[in-house]
């Protein structure tokens, strides 16, 4: 395994997280530095994506590197039965770094075991989405001026939501308080609550997205109920519309509150929130460009200063 890979946020230390945030800050000012000249990055997306793939590819293009890969596995030889192992070994012949999204949990970890080039996990099933976490941390830091001692409310699909799982794990270094707001069918899995207990992280768990929860939050992190993770369509229908944030619900919220969402949204944030200065999800996605430039340069062992 290449030690510069980023498979899970749990694989990197607090110092490495802070280094990535420092790099993101640098790239926000120097987004077009041509420091990837001659480097080739492969983006292999076995699942759909807009932000993650396009921001990784923009990150490489702006830094002067080249992109190969696919956004639709139906155009790759995986449809002829080529295994993930063989696909990774082949692409490793051509690229310096692989960014991969796959529907199977553990696929990115497996990829690191069959190649010597670094792998960046761009989402594996309901498991992890570490590059999203880095842009989330960067967004929290930019809007709050700190990462420590914040009340973060996670709302929606906490069962299958890989972004909330990764964020929860990364926050262990920063003494957060979490509110988990979800229907019982989509509650935070026990393993993550055990993680909180082991790390001394305070949390509450409720199905009620109440004014009290909203008005004491520094960050509200809304999530989409992911139709693609359900095996029973009736269960999806039952839970898909349970939580929608409307602008009026923010009337008595804290001045520093910011609304985050990894996007895409369906109807969990009403469009009447979009013009509220506390809405930050579009800027959050923009921060993904800088966070991913940070991750790519770290993975390729490139010093920026
Ligand atoms: N946040 C996120 O992963 O978005 P995409 O699915 O569009 O990449």
mmCIF file of C-alpha atoms and ligand atoms in Angstrom:
data_model
loop_
_atom_site.group_PDB
_atom_site.id
_atom_site.type_symbol
_atom_site.label_atom_id
_atom_site.label_comp_id
_atom_site.label_asym_id
_atom_site.label_seq_id
_atom_site.Cartn_x
_atom_site.Cartn_y
_atom_site.Cartn_z
ATOM 1 C CA UNK A 1 0.000 0.000 0.000
ATOM 2 C CA UNK A 2 1.224 3.470 -0.851
ATOM 3 C CA UNK A 3 1.298 5.398 2.456
ATOM 4 C CA UNK A 4 0.157 8.589 0.714
ATOM 5 C CA UNK A 5 -3.217 7.020 -0.075
ATOM 6 C CA UNK A 6 -6.333 8.496 1.533
ATOM 7 C CA UNK A 7 -8.867 5.721 2.104
ATOM 8 C CA UNK A 8 -10.430 6.647 5.439
ATOM 9 C CA UNK A 9 -10.269 9.819 7.469
ATOM 10 C CA UNK A 10 -9.351 7.539 10.385
ATOM 11 C CA UNK A 11 -6.037 6.760 8.647
ATOM 12 C CA UNK A 12 -4.660 10.271 9.061
ATOM 13 C CA UNK A 13 -3.534 12.073 12.197
ATOM 14 C CA UNK A 14 -4.626 15.434 13.549
ATOM 15 C CA UNK A 15 -1.365 16.953 12.280
ATOM 16 C CA UNK A 16 -2.036 15.578 8.780
ATOM 17 C CA UNK A 17 -5.565 17.000 8.851
ATOM 18 C CA UNK A 18 -4.192 20.390 9.899
ATOM 19 C CA UNK A 19 -1.553 20.176 7.152
ATOM 20 C CA UNK A 20 -4.293 19.489 4.576
ATOM 21 C CA UNK A 21 -6.286 22.469 5.839
ATOM 22 C CA UNK A 22 -3.169 24.627 5.591
ATOM 23 C CA UNK A 23 -2.657 23.419 2.014
ATOM 24 C CA UNK A 24 -6.305 24.157 1.175
ATOM 25 C CA UNK A 25 -5.834 27.691 2.471
ATOM 26 C CA UNK A 26 -2.745 28.020 0.245
ATOM 27 C CA UNK A 27 -4.593 26.760 -2.846
ATOM 28 C CA UNK A 28 -7.468 29.134 -2.267
ATOM 29 C CA UNK A 29 -4.895 31.856 -2.992
ATOM 30 C CA UNK A 30 -2.844 29.880 -5.560
ATOM 31 C CA UNK A 31 -5.372 27.702 -7.350
ATOM 32 C CA UNK A 32 -3.593 27.932 -10.719
ATOM 33 C CA UNK A 33 -0.007 27.060 -9.691
ATOM 34 C CA UNK A 34 1.346 24.718 -12.389
ATOM 35 C CA UNK A 35 2.877 22.248 -9.959
ATOM 36 C CA UNK A 36 1.374 19.091 -11.487
ATOM 37 C CA UNK A 37 3.083 19.536 -14.844
ATOM 38 C CA UNK A 38 3.800 16.046 -16.242
ATOM 39 C CA UNK A 39 1.573 14.245 -13.710
ATOM 40 C CA UNK A 40 -1.392 12.097 -14.741
ATOM 41 C CA UNK A 41 -4.351 11.496 -12.436
ATOM 42 C CA UNK A 42 -6.963 8.794 -13.173
ATOM 43 C CA UNK A 43 -10.551 9.338 -12.017
ATOM 44 C CA UNK A 44 -12.459 6.036 -11.920
ATOM 45 C CA UNK A 45 -16.106 6.633 -11.028
ATOM 46 C CA UNK A 46 -18.102 3.422 -10.728
ATOM 47 C CA UNK A 47 -20.957 5.493 -9.190
ATOM 48 C CA UNK A 48 -22.473 8.803 -10.365
ATOM 49 C CA UNK A 49 -21.004 12.098 -9.203
ATOM 50 C CA UNK A 50 -21.105 15.771 -10.098
ATOM 51 C CA UNK A 51 -19.114 17.663 -7.442
ATOM 52 C CA UNK A 52 -16.519 15.120 -6.413
ATOM 53 C CA UNK A 53 -15.424 14.109 -9.893
ATOM 54 C CA UNK A 54 -15.575 17.568 -11.431
ATOM 55 C CA UNK A 55 -13.805 19.255 -8.515
ATOM 56 C CA UNK A 56 -11.030 16.628 -8.532
ATOM 57 C CA UNK A 57 -10.655 17.068 -12.285
ATOM 58 C CA UNK A 58 -10.743 20.866 -12.024
ATOM 59 C CA UNK A 59 -8.167 20.662 -9.242
ATOM 60 C CA UNK A 60 -5.793 18.711 -11.511
ATOM 61 C CA UNK A 61 -6.447 20.877 -14.572
ATOM 62 C CA UNK A 62 -5.858 24.109 -12.674
ATOM 63 C CA UNK A 63 -2.562 22.753 -11.323
ATOM 64 C CA UNK A 64 -1.363 21.817 -14.824
ATOM 65 C CA UNK A 65 -1.757 18.024 -14.625
ATOM 66 C CA UNK A 66 -3.623 15.666 -16.986
ATOM 67 C CA UNK A 67 -6.717 13.549 -16.374
ATOM 68 C CA UNK A 68 -7.631 10.095 -17.673
ATOM 69 C CA UNK A 69 -10.479 7.857 -16.564
ATOM 70 C CA UNK A 70 -14.206 7.280 -16.799
ATOM 71 C CA UNK A 71 -17.363 8.699 -15.269
ATOM 72 C CA UNK A 72 -19.491 5.771 -16.422
ATOM 73 C CA UNK A 73 -18.187 2.241 -15.776
ATOM 74 C CA UNK A 74 -20.428 1.124 -18.654
ATOM 75 C CA UNK A 75 -17.760 2.534 -20.984
ATOM 76 C CA UNK A 76 -14.972 0.532 -19.316
ATOM 77 C CA UNK A 77 -14.002 -3.125 -19.648
ATOM 78 C CA UNK A 78 -15.586 -3.832 -16.268
ATOM 79 C CA UNK A 79 -18.779 -4.509 -18.268
ATOM 80 C CA UNK A 80 -16.897 -7.320 -20.038
ATOM 81 C CA UNK A 81 -16.187 -8.867 -16.651
ATOM 82 C CA UNK A 82 -12.776 -7.367 -15.874
ATOM 83 C CA UNK A 83 -12.222 -7.462 -12.123
ATOM 84 C CA UNK A 84 -11.567 -4.405 -9.977
ATOM 85 C CA UNK A 85 -8.102 -5.811 -9.264
ATOM 86 C CA UNK A 86 -7.204 -5.999 -12.952
ATOM 87 C CA UNK A 87 -8.709 -2.578 -13.646
ATOM 88 C CA UNK A 88 -6.612 -0.981 -10.896
ATOM 89 C CA UNK A 89 -3.438 -2.777 -12.054
ATOM 90 C CA UNK A 90 -4.006 -1.617 -15.643
ATOM 91 C CA UNK A 91 -4.695 2.002 -14.733
ATOM 92 C CA UNK A 92 -1.615 1.989 -12.494
ATOM 93 C CA UNK A 93 0.427 1.452 -15.667
ATOM 94 C CA UNK A 94 -0.762 4.799 -16.978
ATOM 95 C CA UNK A 95 -1.371 7.156 -14.047
ATOM 96 C CA UNK A 96 0.511 8.545 -11.022
ATOM 97 C CA UNK A 97 -2.567 8.621 -8.795
ATOM 98 C CA UNK A 98 -6.056 7.062 -8.812
ATOM 99 C CA UNK A 99 -9.182 8.789 -7.495
ATOM 100 C CA UNK A 100 -11.921 6.178 -7.204
ATOM 101 C CA UNK A 101 -15.617 6.053 -6.266
ATOM 102 C CA UNK A 102 -17.234 2.649 -5.913
ATOM 103 C CA UNK A 103 -20.530 1.331 -4.558
ATOM 104 C CA UNK A 104 -18.827 -1.411 -2.508
ATOM 105 C CA UNK A 105 -17.672 -0.584 1.007
ATOM 106 C CA UNK A 106 -13.977 -1.379 1.253
ATOM 107 C CA UNK A 107 -13.325 -1.082 -2.505
ATOM 108 C CA UNK A 108 -10.789 1.734 -2.072
ATOM 109 C CA UNK A 109 -8.949 -0.159 0.668
ATOM 110 C CA UNK A 110 -8.826 -3.189 -1.606
ATOM 111 C CA UNK A 111 -7.438 -1.046 -4.429
ATOM 112 C CA UNK A 112 -4.514 0.045 -2.227
ATOM 113 C CA UNK A 113 -3.616 -3.613 -1.799
ATOM 114 C CA UNK A 114 -3.169 -4.279 -5.510
ATOM 115 C CA UNK A 115 -1.153 -1.225 -6.572
ATOM 116 C CA UNK A 116 1.836 0.827 -5.451
ATOM 117 C CA UNK A 117 0.453 4.170 -6.605
ATOM 118 C CA UNK A 118 -1.650 6.255 -4.189
ATOM 119 C CA UNK A 119 -5.430 5.776 -4.082
ATOM 120 C CA UNK A 120 -7.849 8.493 -3.021
ATOM 121 C CA UNK A 121 -11.229 7.220 -1.909
ATOM 122 C CA UNK A 122 -13.909 9.402 -3.515
ATOM 123 C CA UNK A 123 -16.653 7.466 -1.678
ATOM 124 C CA UNK A 124 -17.115 3.734 -1.059
ATOM 125 C CA UNK A 125 -20.719 2.707 -0.492
ATOM 126 C CA UNK A 126 -22.061 3.888 2.857
ATOM 127 C CA UNK A 127 -18.591 3.750 4.385
ATOM 128 C CA UNK A 128 -16.294 6.768 3.934
ATOM 129 C CA UNK A 129 -15.893 9.953 1.890
ATOM 130 C CA UNK A 130 -12.680 11.486 3.256
ATOM 131 C CA UNK A 131 -12.176 14.208 0.638
ATOM 132 C CA UNK A 132 -15.699 15.462 1.428
ATOM 133 C CA UNK A 133 -14.693 15.542 5.079
ATOM 134 C CA UNK A 134 -11.679 17.693 4.328
ATOM 135 C CA UNK A 135 -13.818 20.235 2.477
ATOM 136 C CA UNK A 136 -16.373 20.083 5.306
ATOM 137 C CA UNK A 137 -13.671 20.754 7.894
ATOM 138 C CA UNK A 138 -12.304 23.575 5.770
ATOM 139 C CA UNK A 139 -15.808 25.047 5.471
ATOM 140 C CA UNK A 140 -16.409 24.769 9.210
ATOM 141 C CA UNK A 141 -13.061 26.406 9.940
ATOM 142 C CA UNK A 142 -13.671 29.244 7.471
ATOM 143 C CA UNK A 143 -17.142 30.020 8.794
ATOM 144 C CA UNK A 144 -16.545 29.550 12.524
ATOM 145 C CA UNK A 145 -12.905 30.637 12.796
ATOM 146 C CA UNK A 146 -12.155 27.424 14.702
ATOM 147 C CA UNK A 147 -12.840 23.695 14.701
ATOM 148 C CA UNK A 148 -12.989 23.202 18.461
ATOM 149 C CA UNK A 149 -15.938 23.287 20.831
ATOM 150 C CA UNK A 150 -18.760 23.450 18.262
ATOM 151 C CA UNK A 151 -22.284 22.059 18.342
ATOM 152 C CA UNK A 152 -22.885 20.188 15.098
ATOM 153 C CA UNK A 153 -26.328 18.855 14.203
ATOM 154 C CA UNK A 154 -26.418 16.030 11.654
ATOM 155 C CA UNK A 155 -29.833 15.597 10.043
ATOM 156 C CA UNK A 156 -31.406 13.015 7.744
ATOM 157 C CA UNK A 157 -29.793 9.812 6.577
ATOM 158 C CA UNK A 158 -27.295 9.035 9.305
ATOM 159 C CA UNK A 159 -27.380 5.305 8.575
ATOM 160 C CA UNK A 160 -26.105 5.247 5.003
ATOM 161 C CA UNK A 161 -24.558 8.734 4.901
ATOM 162 C CA UNK A 162 -20.842 8.233 4.364
ATOM 163 C CA UNK A 163 -20.203 11.982 4.663
ATOM 164 C CA UNK A 164 -21.539 12.119 8.217
ATOM 165 C CA UNK A 165 -19.621 8.987 9.188
ATOM 166 C CA UNK A 166 -16.333 10.477 7.959
ATOM 167 C CA UNK A 167 -17.024 13.889 9.521
ATOM 168 C CA UNK A 168 -17.888 12.388 12.891
ATOM 169 C CA UNK A 169 -14.601 10.477 12.953
ATOM 170 C CA UNK A 170 -12.492 13.485 11.951
ATOM 171 C CA UNK A 171 -14.066 15.688 14.622
ATOM 172 C CA UNK A 172 -12.709 13.491 17.411
ATOM 173 C CA UNK A 173 -9.703 15.815 17.614
ATOM 174 C CA UNK A 174 -11.799 18.941 18.173
ATOM 175 C CA UNK A 175 -14.136 18.312 21.137
ATOM 176 C CA UNK A 176 -17.460 18.602 19.287
ATOM 177 C CA UNK A 177 -21.016 18.147 20.591
ATOM 178 C CA UNK A 178 -23.220 16.309 18.109
ATOM 179 C CA UNK A 179 -26.983 16.174 17.746
ATOM 180 C CA UNK A 180 -28.077 13.190 15.645
ATOM 181 C CA UNK A 181 -31.501 13.947 14.125
ATOM 182 C CA UNK A 182 -32.954 11.003 12.204
ATOM 183 C CA UNK A 183 -35.874 8.635 11.954
ATOM 184 C CA UNK A 184 -35.210 5.333 13.672
ATOM 185 C CA UNK A 185 -34.841 3.598 10.275
ATOM 186 C CA UNK A 186 -31.968 5.962 9.414
ATOM 187 C CA UNK A 187 -30.408 6.397 12.860
ATOM 188 C CA UNK A 188 -26.682 6.731 13.389
ATOM 189 C CA UNK A 189 -25.282 3.159 13.413
ATOM 190 C CA UNK A 190 -24.232 1.788 16.782
ATOM 191 C CA UNK A 191 -20.569 1.513 15.738
ATOM 192 C CA UNK A 192 -20.373 5.306 15.369
ATOM 193 C CA UNK A 193 -22.091 5.878 18.706
ATOM 194 C CA UNK A 194 -19.594 3.457 20.240
ATOM 195 C CA UNK A 195 -16.857 5.503 18.579
ATOM 196 C CA UNK A 196 -18.225 8.675 20.233
ATOM 197 C CA UNK A 197 -18.343 6.930 23.609
ATOM 198 C CA UNK A 198 -14.782 5.676 23.236
ATOM 199 C CA UNK A 199 -13.516 9.127 22.195
ATOM 200 C CA UNK A 200 -15.471 11.019 24.854
ATOM 201 C CA UNK A 201 -17.595 12.843 22.251
ATOM 202 C CA UNK A 202 -20.924 14.173 23.590
ATOM 203 C CA UNK A 203 -24.016 13.453 21.523
ATOM 204 C CA UNK A 204 -27.791 13.529 21.688
ATOM 205 C CA UNK A 205 -30.081 11.425 19.542
ATOM 206 C CA UNK A 206 -33.610 12.474 18.554
ATOM 207 C CA UNK A 207 -36.164 12.154 15.779
ATOM 208 C CA UNK A 208 -37.391 15.709 16.498
ATOM 209 C CA UNK A 209 -35.734 18.489 14.470
ATOM 210 C CA UNK A 210 -36.903 20.939 17.128
ATOM 211 C CA UNK A 211 -36.362 24.704 17.543
ATOM 212 C CA UNK A 212 -34.193 23.942 20.568
ATOM 213 C CA UNK A 213 -31.866 21.787 18.463
ATOM 214 C CA UNK A 214 -31.744 24.357 15.653
ATOM 215 C CA UNK A 215 -31.240 27.375 17.902
ATOM 216 C CA UNK A 216 -28.310 25.904 19.826
ATOM 217 C CA UNK A 217 -26.391 24.678 16.755
ATOM 218 C CA UNK A 218 -23.269 26.235 15.245
ATOM 219 C CA UNK A 219 -23.458 23.949 12.211
ATOM 220 C CA UNK A 220 -26.495 22.168 10.796
ATOM 221 C CA UNK A 221 -25.393 19.476 8.369
ATOM 222 C CA UNK A 222 -28.364 18.346 6.265
ATOM 223 C CA UNK A 223 -28.171 15.130 4.243
ATOM 224 C CA UNK A 224 -30.150 13.545 1.453
ATOM 225 C CA UNK A 225 -32.024 10.298 1.987
ATOM 226 C CA UNK A 226 -30.206 8.178 -0.577
ATOM 227 C CA UNK A 227 -32.650 6.194 -2.655
ATOM 228 C CA UNK A 228 -29.782 4.162 -4.147
ATOM 229 C CA UNK A 229 -28.899 2.609 -0.749
ATOM 230 C CA UNK A 230 -32.367 1.125 -0.102
ATOM 231 C CA UNK A 231 -33.236 -2.444 -1.052
ATOM 232 C CA UNK A 232 -36.921 -1.880 -0.136
ATOM 233 C CA UNK A 233 -38.511 0.995 -2.171
ATOM 234 C CA UNK A 234 -41.408 1.209 0.319
ATOM 235 C CA UNK A 235 -39.001 1.946 3.152
ATOM 236 C CA UNK A 236 -37.476 4.752 1.060
ATOM 237 C CA UNK A 237 -40.950 6.206 0.408
ATOM 238 C CA UNK A 238 -41.712 6.116 4.127
ATOM 239 C CA UNK A 239 -38.662 8.144 5.206
ATOM 240 C CA UNK A 240 -37.687 10.310 2.236
ATOM 241 C CA UNK A 241 -39.616 13.452 3.211
ATOM 242 C CA UNK A 242 -39.281 13.448 6.980
ATOM 243 C CA UNK A 243 -36.915 16.418 7.342
ATOM 244 C CA UNK A 244 -37.041 19.605 5.303
ATOM 245 C CA UNK A 245 -35.335 22.783 6.474
ATOM 246 C CA UNK A 246 -37.338 25.962 5.719
ATOM 247 C CA UNK A 247 -36.085 29.520 6.059
ATOM 248 C CA UNK A 248 -38.557 30.408 8.835
ATOM 249 C CA UNK A 249 -37.067 27.669 11.004
ATOM 250 C CA UNK A 250 -33.850 29.716 11.198
ATOM 251 C CA UNK A 251 -35.438 32.893 12.638
ATOM 252 C CA UNK A 252 -34.018 32.404 16.142
ATOM 253 C CA UNK A 253 -30.825 30.571 15.213
ATOM 254 C CA UNK A 254 -27.359 31.674 16.349
ATOM 255 C CA UNK A 255 -25.725 34.446 14.275
ATOM 256 C CA UNK A 256 -22.754 32.197 13.508
ATOM 257 C CA UNK A 257 -24.909 29.256 12.390
ATOM 258 C CA UNK A 258 -24.101 27.922 8.932
ATOM 259 C CA UNK A 259 -26.094 25.343 6.983
ATOM 260 C CA UNK A 260 -23.976 22.711 5.275
ATOM 261 C CA UNK A 261 -25.006 19.911 2.919
ATOM 262 C CA UNK A 262 -22.669 17.684 0.889
ATOM 263 C CA UNK A 263 -25.176 17.960 -2.005
ATOM 264 C CA UNK A 264 -26.926 16.928 -4.152
ATOM 265 C CA UNK A 265 -30.094 17.921 -2.312
ATOM 266 C CA UNK A 266 -33.522 16.698 -3.250
ATOM 267 C CA UNK A 267 -36.019 18.427 -0.954
ATOM 268 C CA UNK A 268 -34.317 18.421 2.455
ATOM 269 C CA UNK A 269 -33.423 22.129 2.156
ATOM 270 C CA UNK A 270 -36.181 24.294 0.749
ATOM 271 C CA UNK A 271 -34.954 26.738 -1.881
ATOM 272 C CA UNK A 272 -36.221 29.578 0.352
ATOM 273 C CA UNK A 273 -33.111 28.968 2.499
ATOM 274 C CA UNK A 274 -30.729 29.606 -0.413
ATOM 275 C CA UNK A 275 -30.658 33.400 -0.005
ATOM 276 C CA UNK A 276 -30.256 33.296 3.761
ATOM 277 C CA UNK A 277 -26.668 34.375 4.655
ATOM 278 C CA UNK A 278 -26.489 31.298 6.885
ATOM 279 C CA UNK A 279 -26.806 28.997 3.846
ATOM 280 C CA UNK A 280 -23.282 27.872 2.976
ATOM 281 C CA UNK A 281 -23.696 24.702 0.879
ATOM 282 C CA UNK A 282 -22.757 26.207 -2.481
ATOM 283 C CA UNK A 283 -19.620 27.841 -1.036
ATOM 284 C CA UNK A 284 -18.922 24.524 0.710
ATOM 285 C CA UNK A 285 -18.858 22.761 -2.675
ATOM 286 C CA UNK A 286 -16.543 25.487 -4.016
ATOM 287 C CA UNK A 287 -14.172 24.820 -1.106
ATOM 288 C CA UNK A 288 -13.953 21.261 -2.447
ATOM 289 C CA UNK A 289 -11.672 22.488 -5.204
ATOM 290 C CA UNK A 290 -9.058 23.750 -2.731
ATOM 291 C CA UNK A 291 -9.409 20.805 -0.363
ATOM 292 C CA UNK A 292 -8.894 18.390 -3.268
ATOM 293 C CA UNK A 293 -5.864 20.291 -4.555
ATOM 294 C CA UNK A 294 -4.491 19.848 -1.032
ATOM 295 C CA UNK A 295 -5.236 16.096 -1.039
ATOM 296 C CA UNK A 296 -3.791 15.504 -4.519
ATOM 297 C CA UNK A 297 -0.516 17.312 -3.808
ATOM 298 C CA UNK A 298 -0.107 15.499 -0.491
ATOM 299 C CA UNK A 299 -0.789 12.148 -2.208
ATOM 300 C CA UNK A 300 1.868 12.907 -4.842
ATOM 301 C CA UNK A 301 4.373 14.049 -2.202
ATOM 302 C CA UNK A 302 4.563 17.597 -3.554
ATOM 303 C CA UNK A 303 5.654 20.315 -1.138
ATOM 304 C CA UNK A 304 3.900 23.607 -1.720
ATOM 305 C CA UNK A 305 6.168 26.077 0.096
HETATM 306 N N1 LIG B 1 -20.965 15.535 -2.251
HETATM 307 C C1 LIG B 1 -20.820 14.631 -3.249
HETATM 308 O O1 LIG B 1 -20.170 13.585 -3.091
HETATM 309 O O2 LIG B 1 -21.433 14.995 -4.425
HETATM 310 P P1 LIG B 1 -21.376 14.153 -5.772
HETATM 311 O O3 LIG B 1 -22.090 12.854 -5.511
HETATM 312 O O4 LIG B 1 -22.050 14.999 -6.801
HETATM 313 O O5 LIG B 1 -19.936 13.891 -6.091
#
